Amino acid sequence: MTTIEFLPMNEFSVLKVIQIEGPDWNWFTGYLPYLRTFNPKVYDSKKGDFLDEKILETVKQTLPKSFLRFSEEILFKGQLDDRLRTLEGGSRKNVTIQFFPLIPYEQAPTMLGRQFSAYPMGFDMRLLFKEGSEKKHNILDFFLCNLPFDKIDDIVKTIKPI
């Protein structure tokens, strides 16, 4: 028997894991995990939200067979480490998802001279093949995720790469 303890409520999170499926010419499987801030009044951990949809859509633009593998609430000490251990394969690849402000074309003239922020975030993709495989070098390591310019600053605060 093992005793488990709750995390402090401000550390509650949701682990989202996208299963990455490579193309036929460079087939591989891997996982792209990330954390979301958990607040049941604002965020439905099972359905996700706009940001989860955009991240998956961005990955699928390059790797269309990829899908959301699971979504799990992280409420206990050690739970995240235990869950991440189940995703470990033989290799990791650092990838960047850059969250970029999307400005509708019709609003562009009114935005001239304004400054916006882009948010590059590094993620560890867990790959299910041994370190040193040639496949690793052929895997894209940069994704561009467009988010509404007027919401991007608040949205990116709710994600944490792992």
CSV table of N, CA and C in Angstrom, one decimal:
chain,number,residue,atom,x,y,z
A,1,MET,N,0.8,-1.2,0.0
A,1,MET,CA,0.0,0.0,0.0
A,1,MET,C,0.9,1.2,0.0
A,2,THR,N,0.5,2.2,-0.8
A,2,THR,CA,1.2,3.5,-0.9
A,2,THR,C,0.3,4.6,-0.5
A,3,THR,N,0.8,5.5,0.3
A,3,THR,CA,0.0,6.7,0.7
A,3,THR,C,0.2,7.8,-0.3
A,4,ILE,N,-0.9,8.4,-0.8
A,4,ILE,CA,-0.7,9.5,-1.7
A,4,ILE,C,-1.3,10.8,-1.1
A,5,GLU,N,-0.8,11.9,-1.5
A,5,GLU,CA,-1.2,13.2,-1.0
A,5,GLU,C,-1.6,14.1,-2.1
A,6,PHE,N,-2.6,14.9,-1.8
A,6,PHE,CA,-3.1,15.9,-2.8
A,6,PHE,C,-2.0,17.0,-3.0
A,7,LEU,N,-1.9,17.5,-4.2
A,7,LEU,CA,-1.1,18.7,-4.4
A,7,LEU,C,-1.8,19.9,-3.9
A,8,PRO,N,-1.1,21.0,-3.6
A,8,PRO,CA,-1.9,22.2,-3.3
A,8,PRO,C,-2.8,22.6,-4.5
A,9,MET,N,-3.9,23.1,-4.3
A,9,MET,CA,-4.9,23.4,-5.3
A,9,MET,C,-4.3,24.2,-6.5
A,10,ASN,N,-3.4,25.1,-6.2
A,10,ASN,CA,-2.9,26.0,-7.2
A,10,ASN,C,-1.9,25.2,-8.1
A,11,GLU,N,-1.6,24.0,-7.8
A,11,GLU,CA,-0.7,23.1,-8.6
A,11,GLU,C,-1.5,22.1,-9.3
A,12,PHE,N,-2.8,22.0,-9.2
A,12,PHE,CA,-3.6,21.1,-10.0
A,12,PHE,C,-3.4,21.4,-11.5
A,13,SER,N,-3.3,20.4,-12.3
A,13,SER,CA,-3.1,20.6,-13.7
A,13,SER,C,-3.8,19.5,-14.5
A,14,VAL,N,-3.8,19.6,-15.8
A,14,VAL,CA,-4.3,18.6,-16.7
A,14,VAL,C,-3.2,18.2,-17.6
A,15,LEU,N,-2.8,16.9,-17.7
A,15,LEU,CA,-1.8,16.4,-18.6
A,15,LEU,C,-2.5,16.0,-19.9
A,16,LYS,N,-2.1,16.6,-21.0
A,16,LYS,CA,-2.6,16.3,-22.3
A,16,LYS,C,-1.5,15.6,-23.1
A,17,VAL,N,-1.8,14.6,-23.8
A,17,VAL,CA,-0.8,13.9,-24.5
A,17,VAL,C,-1.3,13.6,-25.9
A,18,ILE,N,-0.6,14.2,-26.9
A,18,ILE,CA,-0.9,13.9,-28.3
A,18,ILE,C,0.0,12.8,-28.8
A,19,GLN,N,-0.6,11.8,-29.4
A,19,GLN,CA,0.2,10.7,-30.0
A,19,GLN,C,0.6,11.1,-31.4
A,20,ILE,N,1.9,11.1,-31.6
A,20,ILE,CA,2.4,11.6,-32.9
A,20,ILE,C,2.6,10.3,-33.8
A,21,GLU,N,2.1,10.4,-35.0
A,21,GLU,CA,2.2,9.3,-35.9
A,21,GLU,C,2.9,9.8,-37.1
A,22,GLY,N,4.1,9.3,-37.4
A,22,GLY,CA,4.9,9.8,-38.6
A,22,GLY,C,4.3,9.4,-39.9
A,23,PRO,N,4.8,10.0,-41.0
A,23,PRO,CA,4.3,9.7,-42.3
A,23,PRO,C,4.9,8.3,-42.8
A,24,ASP,N,4.3,7.7,-43.8
A,24,ASP,CA,4.7,6.4,-44.3
A,24,ASP,C,6.2,6.3,-44.6
A,25,TRP,N,6.7,7.4,-45.2
A,25,TRP,CA,8.1,7.4,-45.6
A,25,TRP,C,9.1,7.4,-44.5
A,26,ASN,N,8.6,7.9,-43.3
A,26,ASN,CA,9.5,7.9,-42.1
A,26,ASN,C,8.6,7.6,-40.9
A,27,TRP,N,8.0,6.4,-40.9
A,27,TRP,CA,7.1,6.1,-39.9
A,27,TRP,C,7.7,5.9,-38.5
A,28,PHE,N,7.0,6.5,-37.5
A,28,PHE,CA,7.4,6.5,-36.1
A,28,PHE,C,6.2,6.8,-35.3
A,29,THR,N,6.3,6.5,-34.0
A,29,THR,CA,5.3,6.8,-33.1
A,29,THR,C,6.0,7.5,-31.9
A,30,GLY,N,5.3,8.5,-31.4
A,30,GLY,CA,5.8,9.2,-30.2
A,30,GLY,C,4.7,9.9,-29.5
A,31,TYR,N,5.1,10.7,-28.5
A,31,TYR,CA,4.1,11.4,-27.6
A,31,TYR,C,4.6,12.8,-27.4
A,32,LEU,N,3.6,13.7,-27.5
A,32,LEU,CA,3.9,15.1,-27.2
A,32,LEU,C,3.1,15.5,-26.0
A,33,PRO,N,3.7,15.5,-24.7
A,33,PRO,CA,2.9,15.8,-23.6
A,33,PRO,C,3.0,17.3,-23.2
A,34,TYR,N,2.0,17.9,-22.6
A,34,TYR,CA,2.0,19.2,-22.1
A,34,TYR,C,1.0,19.3,-21.0
A,35,LEU,N,1.2,20.3,-20.1
A,35,LEU,CA,0.2,20.6,-19.0
A,35,LEU,C,-0.6,21.8,-19.3
A,36,ARG,N,-1.8,21.7,-18.8
A,36,ARG,CA,-2.7,22.9,-18.8
A,36,ARG,C,-3.1,23.2,-17.4
A,37,THR,N,-3.3,24.5,-17.1
A,37,THR,CA,-3.8,24.9,-15.8
A,37,THR,C,-5.2,24.4,-15.6
A,38,PHE,N,-5.4,23.8,-14.4
A,38,PHE,CA,-6.7,23.2,-14.1
A,38,PHE,C,-7.5,24.0,-13.3
A,39,ASN,N,-8.6,24.5,-13.8
A,39,ASN,CA,-9.6,25.2,-13.1
A,39,ASN,C,-11.0,24.7,-13.6
A,40,PRO,N,-11.7,23.9,-12.9
A,40,PRO,CA,-12.9,23.3,-13.4
A,40,PRO,C,-14.0,24.3,-13.8
A,41,LYS,N,-13.9,25.5,-13.2
A,41,LYS,CA,-14.9,26.5,-13.6
A,41,LYS,C,-14.7,27.1,-15.0
A,42,VAL,N,-13.4,27.0,-15.4
A,42,VAL,CA,-13.0,27.6,-16.7
A,42,VAL,C,-12.6,26.6,-17.7
A,43,TYR,N,-12.1,25.5,-17.3
A,43,TYR,CA,-11.5,24.5,-18.3
A,43,TYR,C,-12.0,23.1,-18.0
A,44,ASP,N,-12.6,22.6,-19.1
A,44,ASP,CA,-13.1,21.2,-19.1
A,44,ASP,C,-12.0,20.2,-19.4
A,45,SER,N,-11.5,19.5,-18.4
A,45,SER,CA,-10.3,18.7,-18.6
A,45,SER,C,-10.5,17.6,-19.7
A,46,LYS,N,-11.7,17.1,-19.8
A,46,LYS,CA,-11.9,16.0,-20.8
A,46,LYS,C,-12.1,16.6,-22.2
A,47,LYS,N,-12.9,17.6,-22.4
A,47,LYS,CA,-13.1,18.2,-23.7
A,47,LYS,C,-12.0,19.1,-24.2
A,48,GLY,N,-11.3,19.7,-23.2
A,48,GLY,CA,-10.3,20.6,-23.6
A,48,GLY,C,-10.9,22.0,-24.0
A,49,ASP,N,-10.2,22.8,-24.8
A,49,ASP,CA,-10.7,24.1,-25.2
A,49,ASP,C,-10.0,24.5,-26.5
A,50,PHE,N,-10.2,25.7,-26.9
A,50,PHE,CA,-9.7,26.3,-28.1
A,50,PHE,C,-8.2,26.0,-28.3
A,51,LEU,N,-7.4,26.2,-27.2
A,51,LEU,CA,-5.9,26.1,-27.3
A,51,LEU,C,-5.6,24.6,-27.6
A,52,ASP,N,-6.2,23.7,-26.9
A,52,ASP,CA,-5.9,22.3,-27.2
A,52,ASP,C,-6.3,21.9,-28.6
A,53,GLU,N,-7.4,22.4,-29.1
A,53,GLU,CA,-7.8,22.2,-30.5
A,53,GLU,C,-6.7,22.7,-31.5
A,54,LYS,N,-6.2,23.9,-31.2
A,54,LYS,CA,-5.2,24.6,-32.1
A,54,LYS,C,-3.9,23.8,-32.1
A,55,ILE,N,-3.5,23.4,-30.9
A,55,ILE,CA,-2.2,22.6,-30.8
A,55,ILE,C,-2.3,21.4,-31.6
A,56,LEU,N,-3.4,20.6,-31.4
A,56,LEU,CA,-3.6,19.4,-32.2
A,56,LEU,C,-3.7,19.7,-33.7
A,57,GLU,N,-4.4,20.7,-34.1
A,57,GLU,CA,-4.6,21.1,-35.5
A,57,GLU,C,-3.2,21.4,-36.1
A,58,THR,N,-2.4,22.1,-35.3
A,58,THR,CA,-1.1,22.5,-35.8
A,58,THR,C,-0.2,21.3,-36.0
A,59,VAL,N,-0.2,20.3,-35.1
A,59,VAL,CA,0.6,19.1,-35.3
A,59,VAL,C,0.1,18.3,-36.5
A,60,LYS,N,-1.3,18.3,-36.6
A,60,LYS,CA,-1.9,17.5,-37.7
A,60,LYS,C,-1.6,18.0,-39.1
A,61,GLN,N,-1.3,19.3,-39.2
A,61,GLN,CA,-1.0,19.9,-40.5
A,61,GLN,C,0.3,19.2,-41.1
A,62,THR,N,1.2,18.8,-40.2
A,62,THR,CA,2.4,18.2,-40.7
A,62,THR,C,2.3,16.7,-40.5
A,63,LEU,N,1.7,16.2,-39.5
A,63,LEU,CA,1.6,14.8,-39.1
A,63,LEU,C,0.1,14.4,-39.0
A,64,PRO,N,-0.6,14.3,-40.1
A,64,PRO,CA,-2.0,14.2,-40.1
A,64,PRO,C,-2.6,13.0,-39.3
A,65,LYS,N,-1.8,12.0,-39.1
A,65,LYS,CA,-2.4,10.8,-38.4
A,65,LYS,C,-2.3,10.9,-36.9
A,66,SER,N,-1.8,12.0,-36.4
A,66,SER,CA,-1.7,12.3,-34.9
A,66,SER,C,-3.0,12.5,-34.3
A,67,PHE,N,-3.2,12.2,-33.0
A,67,PHE,CA,-4.4,12.4,-32.3
A,67,PHE,C,-4.2,12.6,-30.8
A,68,LEU,N,-5.2,13.1,-30.1
A,68,LEU,CA,-5.2,13.3,-28.7
A,68,LEU,C,-5.3,11.9,-28.1
A,69,ARG,N,-4.2,11.4,-27.4
A,69,ARG,CA,-4.1,10.1,-26.8
A,69,ARG,C,-4.9,10.0,-25.5
A,70,PHE,N,-4.7,11.0,-24.6
A,70,PHE,CA,-5.5,11.1,-23.4
A,70,PHE,C,-5.3,12.5,-22.7
A,71,SER,N,-6.2,12.7,-21.8
A,71,SER,CA,-6.2,13.9,-21.0
A,71,SER,C,-6.5,13.4,-19.6
A,72,GLU,N,-5.6,13.8,-18.6
A,72,GLU,CA,-5.7,13.3,-17.3
A,72,GLU,C,-5.5,14.4,-16.3
A,73,GLU,N,-6.4,14.5,-15.3
A,73,GLU,CA,-6.2,15.5,-14.2
A,73,GLU,C,-5.1,15.0,-13.3
A,74,ILE,N,-4.2,16.0,-13.0
A,74,ILE,CA,-3.0,15.7,-12.1
A,74,ILE,C,-3.3,16.4,-10.8
A,75,LEU,N,-3.7,15.6,-9.8
A,75,LEU,CA,-4.1,16.1,-8.5
A,75,LEU,C,-3.3,15.7,-7.3
A,76,PHE,N,-2.4,14.6,-7.5
A,76,PHE,CA,-1.7,14.1,-6.4
A,76,PHE,C,-0.2,14.2,-6.6
A,77,LYS,N,0.6,14.3,-5.5
A,77,LYS,CA,2.0,14.3,-5.6
A,77,LYS,C,2.6,13.1,-6.2
A,78,GLY,N,3.5,13.2,-7.2
A,78,GLY,CA,4.1,12.1,-7.8
A,78,GLY,C,3.3,11.5,-9.0
A,79,GLN,N,2.1,11.9,-9.2
A,79,GLN,CA,1.2,11.4,-10.2
A,79,GLN,C,1.8,11.8,-11.6
A,80,LEU,N,2.2,13.0,-11.8
A,80,LEU,CA,2.8,13.4,-13.1
A,80,LEU,C,4.0,12.6,-13.5
A,81,ASP,N,4.9,12.5,-12.5
A,81,ASP,CA,6.1,11.7,-12.8
A,81,ASP,C,5.8,10.3,-13.2
A,82,ASP,N,4.9,9.7,-12.5
A,82,ASP,CA,4.5,8.3,-12.7
A,82,ASP,C,3.8,8.2,-14.1
A,83,ARG,N,3.0,9.1,-14.5
A,83,ARG,CA,2.3,9.1,-15.8
A,83,ARG,C,3.3,9.3,-16.9
A,84,LEU,N,4.2,10.2,-16.7
A,84,LEU,CA,5.2,10.5,-17.8
A,84,LEU,C,6.2,9.3,-18.0
A,85,ARG,N,6.4,8.5,-16.9
A,85,ARG,CA,7.2,7.3,-17.1
A,85,ARG,C,6.6,6.3,-18.0
A,86,THR,N,5.3,6.3,-18.1
A,86,THR,CA,4.6,5.4,-19.0
A,86,THR,C,4.8,5.8,-20.5
A,87,LEU,N,5.2,7.0,-20.7
A,87,LEU,CA,5.4,7.5,-22.1
A,87,LEU,C,6.8,7.4,-22.6
A,88,GLU,N,7.7,7.0,-21.8
A,88,GLU,CA,9.1,7.0,-22.2
A,88,GLU,C,9.4,5.9,-23.2
A,89,GLY,N,10.1,6.2,-24.2
A,89,GLY,CA,10.5,5.2,-25.2
A,89,GLY,C,12.0,5.2,-25.2
A,90,GLY,N,12.5,5.3,-26.4
A,90,GLY,CA,14.0,5.2,-26.5
A,90,GLY,C,14.7,6.5,-26.7
A,91,SER,N,13.9,7.6,-27.1
A,91,SER,CA,14.6,8.8,-27.5
A,91,SER,C,13.7,10.0,-27.2
A,92,ARG,N,14.3,11.1,-27.2
A,92,ARG,CA,13.5,12.4,-27.1
A,92,ARG,C,14.0,13.3,-28.2
A,93,LYS,N,13.1,14.2,-28.6
A,93,LYS,CA,13.5,15.3,-29.6
A,93,LYS,C,12.8,16.6,-29.1
A,94,ASN,N,13.7,17.6,-29.0
A,94,ASN,CA,13.2,18.9,-28.6
A,94,ASN,C,12.5,19.5,-29.8
A,95,VAL,N,11.2,19.9,-29.6
A,95,VAL,CA,10.5,20.6,-30.6
A,95,VAL,C,10.0,21.9,-30.1
A,96,THR,N,9.8,22.9,-30.9
A,96,THR,CA,9.3,24.2,-30.6
A,96,THR,C,7.9,24.4,-31.2
A,97,ILE,N,7.0,24.8,-30.4
A,97,ILE,CA,5.7,25.3,-30.9
A,97,ILE,C,5.7,26.8,-30.6
A,98,GLN,N,5.7,27.6,-31.7
A,98,GLN,CA,5.6,29.0,-31.6
A,98,GLN,C,4.2,29.5,-31.7
A,99,PHE,N,3.7,30.1,-30.6
A,99,PHE,CA,2.4,30.6,-30.6
A,99,PHE,C,2.5,32.1,-31.2
A,100,PHE,N,1.8,32.3,-32.3
A,100,PHE,CA,1.9,33.5,-33.1
A,100,PHE,C,0.6,34.2,-33.2
A,101,PRO,N,0.6,35.5,-33.1
A,101,PRO,CA,-0.7,36.3,-33.1
A,101,PRO,C,-1.3,36.3,-34.5
A,102,LEU,N,-2.6,35.9,-34.6
A,102,LEU,CA,-3.3,35.9,-35.9
A,102,LEU,C,-4.1,37.1,-36.0
A,103,ILE,N,-3.8,37.9,-37.0
A,103,ILE,CA,-4.5,39.2,-37.2
A,103,ILE,C,-5.3,39.0,-38.5
A,104,PRO,N,-6.7,39.2,-38.4
A,104,PRO,CA,-7.5,39.1,-39.6
A,104,PRO,C,-7.1,40.1,-40.6
A,105,TYR,N,-7.0,39.7,-41.9
A,105,TYR,CA,-6.6,40.6,-42.9
A,105,TYR,C,-7.3,42.0,-42.9
A,106,GLU,N,-8.6,41.9,-42.7
A,106,GLU,CA,-9.4,43.2,-42.8
A,106,GLU,C,-9.0,44.1,-41.6
A,107,GLN,N,-8.4,43.6,-40.6
A,107,GLN,CA,-8.0,44.5,-39.4
A,107,GLN,C,-6.5,44.9,-39.6
A,108,ALA,N,-5.8,44.4,-40.5
A,108,ALA,CA,-4.4,44.7,-40.6
A,108,ALA,C,-4.1,46.2,-40.7
A,109,PRO,N,-4.8,46.9,-41.6
A,109,PRO,CA,-4.5,48.4,-41.7
A,109,PRO,C,-4.6,49.1,-40.4
A,110,THR,N,-5.5,48.7,-39.5
A,110,THR,CA,-5.6,49.4,-38.2
A,110,THR,C,-4.6,49.0,-37.2
A,111,MET,N,-3.8,48.0,-37.5
A,111,MET,CA,-2.8,47.4,-36.6
A,111,MET,C,-1.4,47.9,-36.9
A,112,LEU,N,-1.2,48.7,-38.0
A,112,LEU,CA,0.1,49.1,-38.4
A,112,LEU,C,0.7,50.0,-37.3
A,113,GLY,N,2.0,49.7,-37.0
A,113,GLY,CA,2.7,50.4,-35.9
A,113,GLY,C,2.6,49.8,-34.6
A,114,ARG,N,1.6,48.8,-34.4
A,114,ARG,CA,1.5,48.2,-33.1
A,114,ARG,C,2.5,47.0,-33.0
A,115,GLN,N,2.8,46.7,-31.8
A,115,GLN,CA,3.7,45.5,-31.5
A,115,GLN,C,2.9,44.4,-30.9
A,116,PHE,N,3.3,43.2,-31.3
A,116,PHE,CA,2.7,42.0,-30.8
A,116,PHE,C,3.7,41.1,-30.3
A,117,SER,N,3.4,40.1,-29.5
A,117,SER,CA,4.3,39.1,-29.0
A,117,SER,C,4.0,37.8,-29.6
A,118,ALA,N,5.1,37.0,-29.9
A,118,ALA,CA,5.0,35.6,-30.3
A,118,ALA,C,5.7,34.9,-29.1
A,119,TYR,N,5.2,33.6,-28.9
A,119,TYR,CA,5.6,32.9,-27.8
A,119,TYR,C,6.2,31.5,-28.2
A,120,PRO,N,7.5,31.4,-28.4
A,120,PRO,CA,8.1,30.1,-28.7
A,120,PRO,C,8.2,29.3,-27.4
A,121,MET,N,7.8,28.1,-27.4
A,121,MET,CA,7.9,27.2,-26.3
A,121,MET,C,8.5,25.9,-26.7
A,122,GLY,N,9.4,25.4,-25.9
A,122,GLY,CA,10.1,24.1,-26.2
A,122,GLY,C,9.4,23.0,-25.5
A,123,PHE,N,9.2,21.9,-26.2
A,123,PHE,CA,8.5,20.7,-25.7
A,123,PHE,C,9.5,19.5,-25.9
A,124,ASP,N,9.4,18.5,-25.1
A,124,ASP,CA,10.1,17.2,-25.3
A,124,ASP,C,9.2,16.2,-25.9
A,125,MET,N,9.4,15.9,-27.2
A,125,MET,CA,8.6,14.8,-27.8
A,125,MET,C,9.3,13.5,-27.4
A,126,ARG,N,8.5,12.6,-26.9
A,126,ARG,CA,9.0,11.2,-26.5
A,126,ARG,C,8.8,10.3,-27.7
A,127,LEU,N,9.9,9.7,-28.2
A,127,LEU,CA,9.9,8.9,-29.4
A,127,LEU,C,10.1,7.4,-29.1
A,128,LEU,N,9.4,6.6,-29.8
A,128,LEU,CA,9.5,5.2,-29.5
A,128,LEU,C,10.5,4.4,-30.4
A,129,PHE,N,11.7,4.9,-30.5
A,129,PHE,CA,12.7,4.2,-31.1
A,129,PHE,C,14.0,4.6,-30.5
A,130,LYS,N,15.1,3.8,-30.7
A,130,LYS,CA,16.3,4.1,-29.9
A,130,LYS,C,17.0,5.3,-30.3
A,131,GLU,N,17.8,5.9,-29.4
A,131,GLU,CA,18.6,7.1,-29.6
A,131,GLU,C,19.6,6.8,-30.7
A,132,GLY,N,19.8,7.8,-31.6
A,132,GLY,CA,20.7,7.7,-32.7
A,132,GLY,C,20.1,7.2,-34.0
A,133,SER,N,18.8,6.9,-33.9
A,133,SER,CA,18.1,6.5,-35.2
A,133,SER,C,18.1,7.6,-36.2
A,134,GLU,N,18.3,7.3,-37.4
A,134,GLU,CA,18.3,8.3,-38.5
A,134,GLU,C,16.9,8.9,-38.6
A,135,LYS,N,15.9,8.2,-38.2
A,135,LYS,CA,14.5,8.8,-38.3
A,135,LYS,C,14.4,10.1,-37.5
A,136,LYS,N,15.1,10.2,-36.4
A,136,LYS,CA,15.0,11.4,-35.5
A,136,LYS,C,15.4,12.6,-36.3
A,137,HIS,N,16.3,12.6,-37.2
A,137,HIS,CA,16.8,13.8,-37.9
A,137,HIS,C,15.8,14.2,-38.9
A,138,ASN,N,14.9,13.4,-39.3
A,138,ASN,CA,13.9,13.7,-40.3
A,138,ASN,C,12.6,14.2,-39.8
A,139,ILE,N,12.5,14.3,-38.5
A,139,ILE,CA,11.2,14.8,-37.8
A,139,ILE,C,11.3,16.3,-37.6
A,140,LEU,N,10.2,16.9,-38.1
A,140,LEU,CA,10.1,18.4,-38.0
A,140,LEU,C,10.2,18.8,-36.5
A,141,ASP,N,10.9,19.9,-36.2
A,141,ASP,CA,11.1,20.3,-34.8
A,141,ASP,C,10.6,21.7,-34.6
A,142,PHE,N,9.7,22.2,-35.5
A,142,PHE,CA,9.2,23.5,-35.3
A,142,PHE,C,7.7,23.5,-35.9
A,143,PHE,N,6.8,24.0,-35.0
A,143,PHE,CA,5.4,24.1,-35.4
A,143,PHE,C,5.0,25.5,-35.1
A,144,LEU,N,4.1,26.1,-36.0
A,144,LEU,CA,3.6,27.5,-35.8
A,144,LEU,C,2.1,27.4,-35.6
A,145,CYS,N,1.7,27.9,-34.4
A,145,CYS,CA,0.3,27.8,-34.0
A,145,CYS,C,-0.2,29.2,-33.9
A,146,ASN,N,-1.2,29.5,-34.8
A,146,ASN,CA,-1.7,30.9,-34.8
A,146,ASN,C,-2.9,31.0,-33.8
A,147,LEU,N,-2.9,32.0,-33.0
A,147,LEU,CA,-3.9,32.3,-32.0
A,147,LEU,C,-4.4,33.7,-32.2
A,148,PRO,N,-5.7,34.0,-31.9
A,148,PRO,CA,-6.2,35.3,-32.0
A,148,PRO,C,-5.3,36.4,-31.3
A,149,PHE,N,-5.0,37.4,-32.0
A,149,PHE,CA,-4.0,38.4,-31.4
A,149,PHE,C,-4.5,39.1,-30.1
A,150,ASP,N,-5.8,39.2,-30.0
A,150,ASP,CA,-6.4,39.8,-28.8
A,150,ASP,C,-6.5,38.9,-27.6
A,151,LYS,N,-6.2,37.6,-27.8
A,151,LYS,CA,-6.4,36.7,-26.7
A,151,LYS,C,-5.1,35.9,-26.4
A,152,ILE,N,-4.1,36.0,-27.3
A,152,ILE,CA,-2.9,35.2,-27.2
A,152,ILE,C,-2.2,35.3,-25.9
A,153,ASP,N,-2.0,36.6,-25.4
A,153,ASP,CA,-1.3,36.8,-24.1
A,153,ASP,C,-1.9,36.0,-23.0
A,154,ASP,N,-3.2,36.0,-22.9
A,154,ASP,CA,-3.9,35.3,-21.8
A,154,ASP,C,-3.9,33.8,-22.0
A,155,ILE,N,-4.1,33.3,-23.3
A,155,ILE,CA,-4.2,31.9,-23.6
A,155,ILE,C,-2.9,31.2,-23.3
A,156,VAL,N,-1.7,31.7,-23.7
A,156,VAL,CA,-0.4,31.0,-23.5
A,156,VAL,C,0.0,30.9,-22.0
A,157,LYS,N,-0.6,31.7,-21.2
A,157,LYS,CA,-0.3,31.5,-19.7
A,157,LYS,C,-0.9,30.2,-19.2
A,158,THR,N,-1.8,29.6,-19.9
A,158,THR,CA,-2.4,28.4,-19.3
A,158,THR,C,-1.8,27.1,-19.8
A,159,ILE,N,-0.6,27.2,-20.5
A,159,ILE,CA,0.1,26.0,-21.0
A,159,ILE,C,1.5,25.9,-20.4
A,160,LYS,N,1.9,24.7,-20.1
A,160,LYS,CA,3.2,24.5,-19.6
A,160,LYS,C,3.9,23.3,-20.3
A,161,PRO,N,4.9,23.5,-21.1
A,161,PRO,CA,5.6,22.4,-21.8
A,161,PRO,C,6.3,21.5,-20.7
A,162,ILE,N,6.3,20.2,-21.1
A,162,ILE,CA,7.1,19.3,-20.2
A,162,ILE,C,7.9,18.4,-21.1
